[in-house]
PDB file of C-alpha atoms in Angstrom:
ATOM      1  CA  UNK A  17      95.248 127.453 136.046  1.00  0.00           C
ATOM      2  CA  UNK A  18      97.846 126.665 138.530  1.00  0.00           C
ATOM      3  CA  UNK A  19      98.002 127.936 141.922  1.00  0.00           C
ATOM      4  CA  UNK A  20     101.473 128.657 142.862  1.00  0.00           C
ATOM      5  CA  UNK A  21     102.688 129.872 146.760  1.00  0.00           C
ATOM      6  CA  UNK A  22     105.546 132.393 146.624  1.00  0.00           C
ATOM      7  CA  UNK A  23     107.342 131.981 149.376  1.00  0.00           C
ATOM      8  CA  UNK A  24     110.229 134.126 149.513  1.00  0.00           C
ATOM      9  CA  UNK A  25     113.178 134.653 151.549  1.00  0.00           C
ATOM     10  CA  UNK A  26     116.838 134.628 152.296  1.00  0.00           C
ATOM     11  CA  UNK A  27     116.735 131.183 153.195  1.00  0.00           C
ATOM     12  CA  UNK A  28     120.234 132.005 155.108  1.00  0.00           C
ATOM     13  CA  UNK A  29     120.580 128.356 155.214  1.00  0.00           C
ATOM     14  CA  UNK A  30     117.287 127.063 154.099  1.00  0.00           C
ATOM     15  CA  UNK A  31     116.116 124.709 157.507  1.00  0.00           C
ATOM     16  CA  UNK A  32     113.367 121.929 158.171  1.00  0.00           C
ATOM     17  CA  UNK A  33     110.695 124.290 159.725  1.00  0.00           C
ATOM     18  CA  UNK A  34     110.783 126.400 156.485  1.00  0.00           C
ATOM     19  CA  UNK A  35     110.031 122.955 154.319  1.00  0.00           C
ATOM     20  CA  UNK A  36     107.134 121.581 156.905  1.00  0.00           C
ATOM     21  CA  UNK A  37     105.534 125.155 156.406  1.00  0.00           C
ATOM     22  CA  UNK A  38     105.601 124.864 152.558  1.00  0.00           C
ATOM     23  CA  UNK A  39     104.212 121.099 153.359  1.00  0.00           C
ATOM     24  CA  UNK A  40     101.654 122.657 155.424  1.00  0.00           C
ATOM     25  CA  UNK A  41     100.871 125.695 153.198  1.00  0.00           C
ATOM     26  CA  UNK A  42      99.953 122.939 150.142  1.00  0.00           C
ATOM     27  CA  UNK A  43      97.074 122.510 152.037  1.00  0.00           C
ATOM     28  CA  UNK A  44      95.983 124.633 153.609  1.00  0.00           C
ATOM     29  CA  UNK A  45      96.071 127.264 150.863  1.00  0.00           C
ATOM     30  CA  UNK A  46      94.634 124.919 148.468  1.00  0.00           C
ATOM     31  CA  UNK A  47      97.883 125.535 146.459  1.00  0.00           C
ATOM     32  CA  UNK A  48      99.300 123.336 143.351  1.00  0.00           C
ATOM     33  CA  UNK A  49     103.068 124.101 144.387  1.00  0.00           C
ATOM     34  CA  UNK A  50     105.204 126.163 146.482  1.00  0.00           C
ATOM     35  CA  UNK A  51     108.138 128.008 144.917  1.00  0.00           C
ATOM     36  CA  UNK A  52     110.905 128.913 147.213  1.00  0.00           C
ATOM     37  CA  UNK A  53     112.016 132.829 146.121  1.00  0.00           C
ATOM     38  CA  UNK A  54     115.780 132.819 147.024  1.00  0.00           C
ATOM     39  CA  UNK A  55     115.844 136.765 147.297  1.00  0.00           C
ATOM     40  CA  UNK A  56     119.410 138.139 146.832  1.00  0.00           C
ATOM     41  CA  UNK A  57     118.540 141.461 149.177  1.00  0.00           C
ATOM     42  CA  UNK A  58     116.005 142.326 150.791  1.00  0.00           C
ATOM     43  CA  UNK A  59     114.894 145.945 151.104  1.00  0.00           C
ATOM     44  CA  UNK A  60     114.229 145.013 154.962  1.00  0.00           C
ATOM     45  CA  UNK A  61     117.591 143.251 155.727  1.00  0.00           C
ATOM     46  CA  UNK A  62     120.288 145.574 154.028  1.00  0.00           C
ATOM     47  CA  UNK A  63     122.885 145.430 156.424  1.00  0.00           C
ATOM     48  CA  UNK A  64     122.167 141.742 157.078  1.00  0.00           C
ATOM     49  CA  UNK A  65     125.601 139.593 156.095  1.00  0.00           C
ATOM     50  CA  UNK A  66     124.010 137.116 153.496  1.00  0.00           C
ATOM     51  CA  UNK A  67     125.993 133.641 152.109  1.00  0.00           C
ATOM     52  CA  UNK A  68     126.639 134.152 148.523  1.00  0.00           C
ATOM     53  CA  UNK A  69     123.456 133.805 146.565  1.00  0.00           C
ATOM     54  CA  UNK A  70     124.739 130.658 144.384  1.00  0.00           C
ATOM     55  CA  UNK A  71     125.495 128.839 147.641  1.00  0.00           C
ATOM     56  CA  UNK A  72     121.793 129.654 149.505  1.00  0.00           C
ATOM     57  CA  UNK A  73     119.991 128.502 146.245  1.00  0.00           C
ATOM     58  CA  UNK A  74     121.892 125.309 145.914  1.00  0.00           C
ATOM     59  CA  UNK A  75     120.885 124.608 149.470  1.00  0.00           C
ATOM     60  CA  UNK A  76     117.598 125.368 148.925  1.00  0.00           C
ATOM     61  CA  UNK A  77     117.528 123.000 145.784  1.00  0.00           C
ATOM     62  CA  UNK A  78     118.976 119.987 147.560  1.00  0.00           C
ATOM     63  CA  UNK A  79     116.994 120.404 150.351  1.00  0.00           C
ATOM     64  CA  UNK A  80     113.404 120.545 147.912  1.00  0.00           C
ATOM     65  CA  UNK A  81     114.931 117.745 145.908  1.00  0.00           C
ATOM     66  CA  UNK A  82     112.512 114.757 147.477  1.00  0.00           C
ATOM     67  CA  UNK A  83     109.202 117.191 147.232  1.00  0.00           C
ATOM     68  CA  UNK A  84     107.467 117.046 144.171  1.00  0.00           C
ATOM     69  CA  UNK A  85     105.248 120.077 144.597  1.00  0.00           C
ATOM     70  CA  UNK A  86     107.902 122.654 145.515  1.00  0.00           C
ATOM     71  CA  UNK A  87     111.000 124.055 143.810  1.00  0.00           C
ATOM     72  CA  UNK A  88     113.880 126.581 144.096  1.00  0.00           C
ATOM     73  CA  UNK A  89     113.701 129.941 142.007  1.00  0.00           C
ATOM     74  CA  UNK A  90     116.207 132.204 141.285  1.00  0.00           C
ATOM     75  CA  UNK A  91     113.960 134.640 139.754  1.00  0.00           C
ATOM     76  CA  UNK A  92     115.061 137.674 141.927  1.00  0.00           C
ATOM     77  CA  UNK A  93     118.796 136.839 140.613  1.00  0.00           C
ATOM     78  CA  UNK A  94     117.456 138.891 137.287  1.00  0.00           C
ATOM     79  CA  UNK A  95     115.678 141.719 138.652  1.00  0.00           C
ATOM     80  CA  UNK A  96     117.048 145.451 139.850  1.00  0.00           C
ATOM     81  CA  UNK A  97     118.340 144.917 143.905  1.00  0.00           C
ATOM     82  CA  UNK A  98     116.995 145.502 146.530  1.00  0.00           C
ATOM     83  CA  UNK A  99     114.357 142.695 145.977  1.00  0.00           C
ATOM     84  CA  UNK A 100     111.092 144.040 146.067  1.00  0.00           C
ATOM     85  CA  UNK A 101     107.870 141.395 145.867  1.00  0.00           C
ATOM     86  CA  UNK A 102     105.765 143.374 143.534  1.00  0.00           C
ATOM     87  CA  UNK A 103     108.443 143.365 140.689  1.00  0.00           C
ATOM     88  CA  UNK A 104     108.986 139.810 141.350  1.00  0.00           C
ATOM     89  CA  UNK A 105     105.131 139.153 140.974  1.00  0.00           C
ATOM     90  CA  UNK A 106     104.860 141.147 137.685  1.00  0.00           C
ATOM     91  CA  UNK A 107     107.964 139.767 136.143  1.00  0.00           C
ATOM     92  CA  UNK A 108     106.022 135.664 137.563  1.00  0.00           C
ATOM     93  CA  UNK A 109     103.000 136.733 136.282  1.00  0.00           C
ATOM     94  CA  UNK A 110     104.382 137.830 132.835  1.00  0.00           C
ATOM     95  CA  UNK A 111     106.709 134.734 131.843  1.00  0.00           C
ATOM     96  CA  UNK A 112     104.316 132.222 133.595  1.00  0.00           C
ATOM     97  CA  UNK A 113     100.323 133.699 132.412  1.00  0.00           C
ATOM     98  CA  UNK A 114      99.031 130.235 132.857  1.00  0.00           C
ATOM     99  CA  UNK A 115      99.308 130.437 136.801  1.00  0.00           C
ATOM    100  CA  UNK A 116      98.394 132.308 139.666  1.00  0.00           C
ATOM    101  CA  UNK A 117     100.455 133.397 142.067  1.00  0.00           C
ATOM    102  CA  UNK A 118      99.692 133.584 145.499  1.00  0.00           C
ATOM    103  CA  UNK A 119     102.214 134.954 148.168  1.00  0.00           C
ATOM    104  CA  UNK A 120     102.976 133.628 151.410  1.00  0.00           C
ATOM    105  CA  UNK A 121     104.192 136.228 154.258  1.00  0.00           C
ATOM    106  CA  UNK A 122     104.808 135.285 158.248  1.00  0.00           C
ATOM    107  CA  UNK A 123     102.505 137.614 160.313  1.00  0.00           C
ATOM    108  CA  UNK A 124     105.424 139.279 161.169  1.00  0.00           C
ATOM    109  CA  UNK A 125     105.638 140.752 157.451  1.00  0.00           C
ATOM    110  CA  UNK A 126     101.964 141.430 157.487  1.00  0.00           C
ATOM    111  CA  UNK A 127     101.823 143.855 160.487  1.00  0.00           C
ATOM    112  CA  UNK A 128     104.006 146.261 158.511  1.00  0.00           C
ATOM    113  CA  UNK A 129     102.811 144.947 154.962  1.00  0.00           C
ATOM    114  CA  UNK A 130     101.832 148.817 154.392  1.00  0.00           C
ATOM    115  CA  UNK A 131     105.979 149.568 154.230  1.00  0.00           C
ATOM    116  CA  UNK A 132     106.201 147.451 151.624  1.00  0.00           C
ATOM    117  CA  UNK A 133     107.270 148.262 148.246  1.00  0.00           C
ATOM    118  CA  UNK A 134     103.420 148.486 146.178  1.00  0.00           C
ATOM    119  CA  UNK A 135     101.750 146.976 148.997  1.00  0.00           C
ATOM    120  CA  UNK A 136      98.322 147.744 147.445  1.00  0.00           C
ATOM    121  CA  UNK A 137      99.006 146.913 144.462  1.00  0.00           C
ATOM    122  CA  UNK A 138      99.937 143.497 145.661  1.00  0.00           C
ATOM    123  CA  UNK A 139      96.491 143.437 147.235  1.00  0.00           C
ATOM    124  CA  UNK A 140      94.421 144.276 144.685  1.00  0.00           C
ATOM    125  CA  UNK A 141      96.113 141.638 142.129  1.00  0.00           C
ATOM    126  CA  UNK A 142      97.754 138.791 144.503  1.00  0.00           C
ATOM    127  CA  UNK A 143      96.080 136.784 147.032  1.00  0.00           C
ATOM    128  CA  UNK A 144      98.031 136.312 150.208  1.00  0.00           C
ATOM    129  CA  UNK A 145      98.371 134.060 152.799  1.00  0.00           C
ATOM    130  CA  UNK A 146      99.462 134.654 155.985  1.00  0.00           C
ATOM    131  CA  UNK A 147     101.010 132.448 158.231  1.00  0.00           C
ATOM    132  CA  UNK A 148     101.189 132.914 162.116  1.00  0.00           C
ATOM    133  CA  UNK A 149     105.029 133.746 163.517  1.00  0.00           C
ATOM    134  CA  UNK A 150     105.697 133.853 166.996  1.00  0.00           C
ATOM    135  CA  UNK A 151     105.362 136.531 169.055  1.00  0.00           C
ATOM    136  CA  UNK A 152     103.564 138.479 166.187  1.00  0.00           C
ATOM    137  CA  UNK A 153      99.258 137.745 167.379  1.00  0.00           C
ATOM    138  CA  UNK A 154      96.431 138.678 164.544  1.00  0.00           C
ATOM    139  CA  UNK A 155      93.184 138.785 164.062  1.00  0.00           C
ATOM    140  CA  UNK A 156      91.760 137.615 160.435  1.00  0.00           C
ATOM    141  CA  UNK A 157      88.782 139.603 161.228  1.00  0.00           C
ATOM    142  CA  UNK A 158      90.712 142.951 160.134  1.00  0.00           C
ATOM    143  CA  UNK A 159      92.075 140.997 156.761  1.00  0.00           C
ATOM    144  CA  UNK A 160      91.223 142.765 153.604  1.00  0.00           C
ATOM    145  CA  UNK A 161      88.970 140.494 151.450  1.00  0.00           C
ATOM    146  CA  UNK A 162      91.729 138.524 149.392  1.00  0.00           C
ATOM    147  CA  UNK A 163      94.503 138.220 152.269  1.00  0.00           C
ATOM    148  CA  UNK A 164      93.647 135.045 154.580  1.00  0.00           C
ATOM    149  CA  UNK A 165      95.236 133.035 157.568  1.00  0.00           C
ATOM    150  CA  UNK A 166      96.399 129.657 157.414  1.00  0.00           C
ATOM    151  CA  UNK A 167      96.569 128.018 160.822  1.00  0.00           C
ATOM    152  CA  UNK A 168      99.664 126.570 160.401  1.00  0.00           C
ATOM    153  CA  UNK A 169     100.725 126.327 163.924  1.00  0.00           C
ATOM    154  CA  UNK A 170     103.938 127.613 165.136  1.00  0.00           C
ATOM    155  CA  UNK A 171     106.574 125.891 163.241  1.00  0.00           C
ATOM    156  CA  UNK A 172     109.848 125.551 165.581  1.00  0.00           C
ATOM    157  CA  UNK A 173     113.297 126.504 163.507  1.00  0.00           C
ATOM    158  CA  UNK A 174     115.148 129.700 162.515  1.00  0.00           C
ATOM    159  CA  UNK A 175     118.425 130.537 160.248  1.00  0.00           C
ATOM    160  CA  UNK A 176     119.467 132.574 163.155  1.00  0.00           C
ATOM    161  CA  UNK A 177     119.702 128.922 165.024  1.00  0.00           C
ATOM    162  CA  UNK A 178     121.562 127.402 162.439  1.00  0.00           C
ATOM    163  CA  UNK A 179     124.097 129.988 162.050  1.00  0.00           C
ATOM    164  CA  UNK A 180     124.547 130.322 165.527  1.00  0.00           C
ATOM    165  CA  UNK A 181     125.356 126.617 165.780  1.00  0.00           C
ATOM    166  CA  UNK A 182     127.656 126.484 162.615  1.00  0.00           C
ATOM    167  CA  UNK A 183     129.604 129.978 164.414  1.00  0.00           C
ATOM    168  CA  UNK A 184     130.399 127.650 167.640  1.00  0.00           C
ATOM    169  CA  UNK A 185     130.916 124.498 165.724  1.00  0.00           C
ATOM    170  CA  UNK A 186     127.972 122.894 166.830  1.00  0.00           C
ATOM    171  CA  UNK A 187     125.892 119.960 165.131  1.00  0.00           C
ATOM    172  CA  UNK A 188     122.989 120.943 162.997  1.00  0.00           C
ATOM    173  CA  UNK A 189     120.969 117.923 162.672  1.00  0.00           C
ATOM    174  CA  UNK A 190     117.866 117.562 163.274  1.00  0.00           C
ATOM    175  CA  UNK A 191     117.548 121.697 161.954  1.00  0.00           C
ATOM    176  CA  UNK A 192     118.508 121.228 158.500  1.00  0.00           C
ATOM    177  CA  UNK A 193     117.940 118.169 155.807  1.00  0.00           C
ATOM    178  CA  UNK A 194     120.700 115.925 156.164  1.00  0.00           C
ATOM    179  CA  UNK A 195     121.330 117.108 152.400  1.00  0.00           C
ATOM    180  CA  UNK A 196     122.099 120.532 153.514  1.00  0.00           C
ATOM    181  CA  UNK A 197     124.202 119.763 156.429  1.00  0.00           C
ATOM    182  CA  UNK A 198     126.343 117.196 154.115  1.00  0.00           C
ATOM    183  CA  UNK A 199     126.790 120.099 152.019  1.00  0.00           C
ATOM    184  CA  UNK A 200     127.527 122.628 154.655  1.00  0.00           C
ATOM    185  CA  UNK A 201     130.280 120.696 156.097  1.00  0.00           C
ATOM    186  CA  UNK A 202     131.503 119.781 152.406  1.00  0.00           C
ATOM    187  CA  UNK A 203     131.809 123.088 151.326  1.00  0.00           C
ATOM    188  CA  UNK A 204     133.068 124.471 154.901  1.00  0.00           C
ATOM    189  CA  UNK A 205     130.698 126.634 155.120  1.00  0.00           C
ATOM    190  CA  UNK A 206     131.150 128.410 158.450  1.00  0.00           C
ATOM    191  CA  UNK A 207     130.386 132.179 157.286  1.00  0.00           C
ATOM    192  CA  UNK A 208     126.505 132.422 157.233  1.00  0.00           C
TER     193      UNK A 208
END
């Protein structure tokens, strides 16, 4: 069986820091590949002004191109909006039976895991992996049995960053694959 990361998100440009996590995650989390979960809305980020979701996947596909063990999903394009995890993970679970599907959160979503959408039902049939977010401190000790921490280290890099830069007109190198910055300018995106 294949062990597959979910790691979701807006990826409102995807950025380098979200790709060495992923990197990181593959080992840490004993994982066979990390799907990026382009999520058209989520439930927590309603009023948040997204680039349109065609745009943010094809980002997110040129910038996974070179790694072999991750890809881009559009999987939440299907599914009833806002985006919530658990119906992603059934629907994963139900067109792909031959993996399992383990999903990756920042510590920031865990401390206020219990708002999500079917948190315990997640639990009880998905491990999880939390990685450590700035600002947000935890303690494994208080994990339930099947949610872990990978010691990741703090990975610098934000979308915020990136669309701040784009909004004054600054460069983006070194925050973004050179891929996704090529593409940016080609497609004048200036709007995230």
């Amino acid at each position: 069986m294949l062990t597959t990361g979910i790691f979701g998100g807006s990826f409102n440009p995807i950025h380098n820091g979200h790709i060495e996590l992923a990197r990181r995650l593959l080992s840490l989390a004993g994982l066979d590949e990390v799907w990026f979960v382009v999520s058209p809305q989520n439930p927590f980020k309603q009023g948040e002004r997204l680039l349109d979701d065609e745009l943010r996947l094809e980002m997110v596909r040129l910038a996974l191109a070179g790694e072999l063990r991750m890809k881009a999903s559009d999987c939440e394009f299907l599914l009833p909006r806002p985006s919530y995890m658990w119906h992603t993970l059934q629907s994963l679970a139900k067109d792909y039976p031959e993996r399992e599907f383990v999903l990756l959160i920042g510590a920031d979503n865990w401390v206020r895991f219990d708002q999500w959408y079917a948190a315990r039902e997640i639990i009880a049939n998905h491990r999880i992996v939390v990685y450590p977010r700035e600002g947000t401190p935890l303690s494994a000790a208080s994990f339930p049995q099947n949610v872990t921490l990978a010691d990741t280290g703090l990975i610098p890099g934000s979308s915020t960053e990136v669309r701040r830069r784009i909004a004054c007109g600054q460069p983006i190198d070194g925050l973004v694959p050179p891929v996704v910055a090529e593409f940016i300018h080609k497609n004048n995106v200036s709007s995230v």
